[in-house]
């Protein structure tokens, strides 16, 4: 992997982590420090916000058609990880294989916010591309965004 690609990938990870910390602080309304996790935190966002986030990522990578946009993990694997004793959620880490392929690593989290390092750890998701929803994938969300904007504009004119 070239040095520029590695610097870009690591910069993307760092920026993502900083954004996540800021978002968590905003969600919980708590000051920095230990946070009590319940497993019932609200992580919902609108399709429009999701489209913006994924578009920002694609734009930051040069919108290359070979860029991995996400990964698929099966229901049974996720249920197994979540059903571990004291597991209240999953933490998802960005990782990279030796050949430079980005991956996601999922690990259970206990109520104190600690990674469950003695438990089940998931990787080996199916990357998108090539395993993608060809109609509803983030690649097509800008089209959905445009259609939503047109609908909202026409509704406001009435």
Coordinates of C-alpha atoms in Angstrom, one line a residue:
X1 CA 0.0 0.0 0.0
X2 CA 1.4 3.4 -0.9
X3 CA 2.3 5.8 1.8
X4 CA -0.4 8.3 0.6
X5 CA -3.1 5.7 0.8
X6 CA -2.0 4.7 4.3
X7 CA -1.9 8.3 5.5
X8 CA -5.3 8.9 3.9
X9 CA -6.8 5.8 5.5
X10 CA -5.4 6.6 9.0
X11 CA -6.6 10.2 8.7
X12 CA -10.1 9.0 7.8
X13 CA -10.1 6.7 10.9
X14 CA -8.9 9.5 13.2
X15 CA -11.4 11.9 11.8
X16 CA -14.2 9.3 12.2
X17 CA -13.2 8.6 15.8
X18 CA -13.1 12.4 16.7
X19 CA -16.6 12.8 15.1
X20 CA -17.9 9.8 17.0
X21 CA -16.6 11.2 20.3
X22 CA -18.2 14.5 19.6
X23 CA -21.5 12.9 18.6
X24 CA -21.5 10.7 21.7
X25 CA -21.0 13.7 23.9
X26 CA -23.9 15.5 22.1
X27 CA -26.2 12.4 22.4
X28 CA -25.6 11.8 26.1
X29 CA -25.3 15.5 27.1
X30 CA -22.5 14.4 29.5
X31 CA -19.1 15.9 30.0
X32 CA -16.1 13.8 28.9
X33 CA -15.3 10.9 31.2
X34 CA -16.8 7.6 32.0
X35 CA -20.3 7.1 30.5
X36 CA -22.8 4.5 31.7
X37 CA -24.0 2.6 28.7
X38 CA -27.4 0.8 28.7
X39 CA -27.7 -0.8 25.3
X40 CA -30.7 1.4 24.7
X41 CA -29.0 4.5 23.3
X42 CA -30.7 6.0 20.3
X43 CA -28.5 5.8 17.2
X44 CA -31.2 6.6 14.6
X45 CA -30.6 9.1 11.9
X46 CA -32.6 10.1 8.8
X47 CA -32.0 8.6 5.4
X48 CA -31.0 12.1 4.3
X49 CA -28.3 12.4 7.0
X50 CA -27.1 8.8 6.1
X51 CA -26.9 9.8 2.5
X52 CA -24.8 12.9 3.4
X53 CA -22.5 10.9 5.6
X54 CA -21.9 8.2 3.0
X55 CA -21.5 10.8 0.2
X56 CA -18.9 12.7 2.3
X57 CA -17.0 9.4 2.7
X58 CA -17.2 8.6 -1.0
X59 CA -16.0 12.1 -1.9
X60 CA -13.1 11.9 0.6
X61 CA -11.9 8.7 -1.1
X62 CA -12.1 10.1 -4.6
X63 CA -15.4 8.3 -5.4
X64 CA -13.4 5.4 -6.6
X65 CA -15.7 2.5 -7.8
X66 CA -13.4 0.0 -6.0
X67 CA -13.6 1.7 -2.6
X68 CA -15.1 -0.5 0.1
X69 CA -18.2 1.3 1.3
X70 CA -19.4 -1.1 4.0
X71 CA -19.6 -4.7 5.0
X72 CA -22.4 -7.2 5.5
X73 CA -22.5 -9.2 8.7
X74 CA -25.2 -11.9 9.1
X75 CA -27.9 -11.9 11.7
X76 CA -26.7 -15.1 13.4
X77 CA -23.2 -13.7 13.9
X78 CA -24.5 -10.4 15.3
X79 CA -27.0 -12.2 17.5
X80 CA -24.2 -14.5 18.9
X81 CA -22.1 -11.5 19.7
X82 CA -25.0 -9.6 21.3
X83 CA -26.2 -12.6 23.3
X84 CA -22.9 -12.9 25.3
X85 CA -23.4 -12.5 29.0
X86 CA -23.1 -8.8 30.0
X87 CA -23.0 -7.6 26.4
X88 CA -25.1 -4.5 25.9
X89 CA -23.9 -3.5 22.4
X90 CA -21.1 -3.8 19.8
X91 CA -18.2 -1.5 19.2
X92 CA -17.1 -1.4 15.5
X93 CA -13.4 -0.7 14.8
X94 CA -11.9 0.2 11.5
X95 CA -9.1 -2.3 10.6
X96 CA -6.9 -3.1 7.7
X97 CA -5.6 -6.4 6.4
X98 CA -1.9 -6.8 5.5
X99 CA -2.8 -6.3 1.8
X100 CA -4.3 -2.9 2.6
X101 CA -8.0 -3.9 2.4
X102 CA -10.1 -2.0 5.0
X103 CA -12.2 -4.2 7.2
X104 CA -14.6 -3.8 10.2
X105 CA -13.9 -5.5 13.5
X106 CA -16.9 -5.9 15.9
X107 CA -16.5 -6.7 19.6
X108 CA -19.0 -6.8 22.4
X109 CA -19.2 -4.0 24.9
X110 CA -20.1 -4.4 28.6
X111 CA -22.2 -2.0 30.7
X112 CA -19.0 -0.2 31.8
X113 CA -18.1 0.5 28.2
X114 CA -15.3 -2.0 28.1
X115 CA -14.5 -4.2 25.1
X116 CA -15.2 -7.8 25.9
X117 CA -11.8 -9.1 24.8
X118 CA -12.4 -12.6 26.3
X119 CA -15.6 -12.9 24.1
X120 CA -16.5 -13.3 20.5
X121 CA -14.9 -11.0 18.0
X122 CA -16.3 -10.6 14.5
X123 CA -14.6 -9.8 11.2
X124 CA -14.8 -11.4 7.7
X125 CA -17.8 -9.4 6.7
X126 CA -18.7 -9.4 3.0
X127 CA -17.4 -6.1 1.5
X128 CA -19.5 -3.8 -0.6
X129 CA -18.6 -3.7 -3.4
X130 CA -19.1 -6.4 -4.6
X131 CA -21.7 -7.6 -2.2
X132 CA -24.1 -4.6 -2.4
X133 CA -27.7 -3.7 -2.8
X134 CA -27.5 -2.3 -6.3
X135 CA -30.7 -0.3 -6.0
X136 CA -30.7 1.1 -2.5
X137 CA -26.9 1.3 -1.7
X138 CA -25.3 4.5 -0.6
X139 CA -24.1 4.9 -4.2
X140 CA -27.7 5.6 -5.1
X141 CA -28.7 7.6 -2.0
X142 CA -27.9 11.0 -3.7
X143 CA -30.6 10.1 -6.2
X144 CA -33.0 9.4 -3.3
X145 CA -31.9 12.7 -1.7
X146 CA -32.6 14.6 -4.9
X147 CA -36.0 13.0 -5.2
X148 CA -36.8 13.8 -1.5
X149 CA -35.7 17.4 -2.0
X150 CA -37.9 17.8 -5.1
X151 CA -40.9 16.3 -3.1
X152 CA -40.2 18.6 -0.1
X153 CA -40.0 21.6 -2.4
X154 CA -43.2 20.8 -4.3
X155 CA -45.0 20.2 -0.9
X156 CA -43.8 23.6 0.4
X157 CA -45.2 25.4 -2.7
X158 CA -48.7 24.1 -2.1

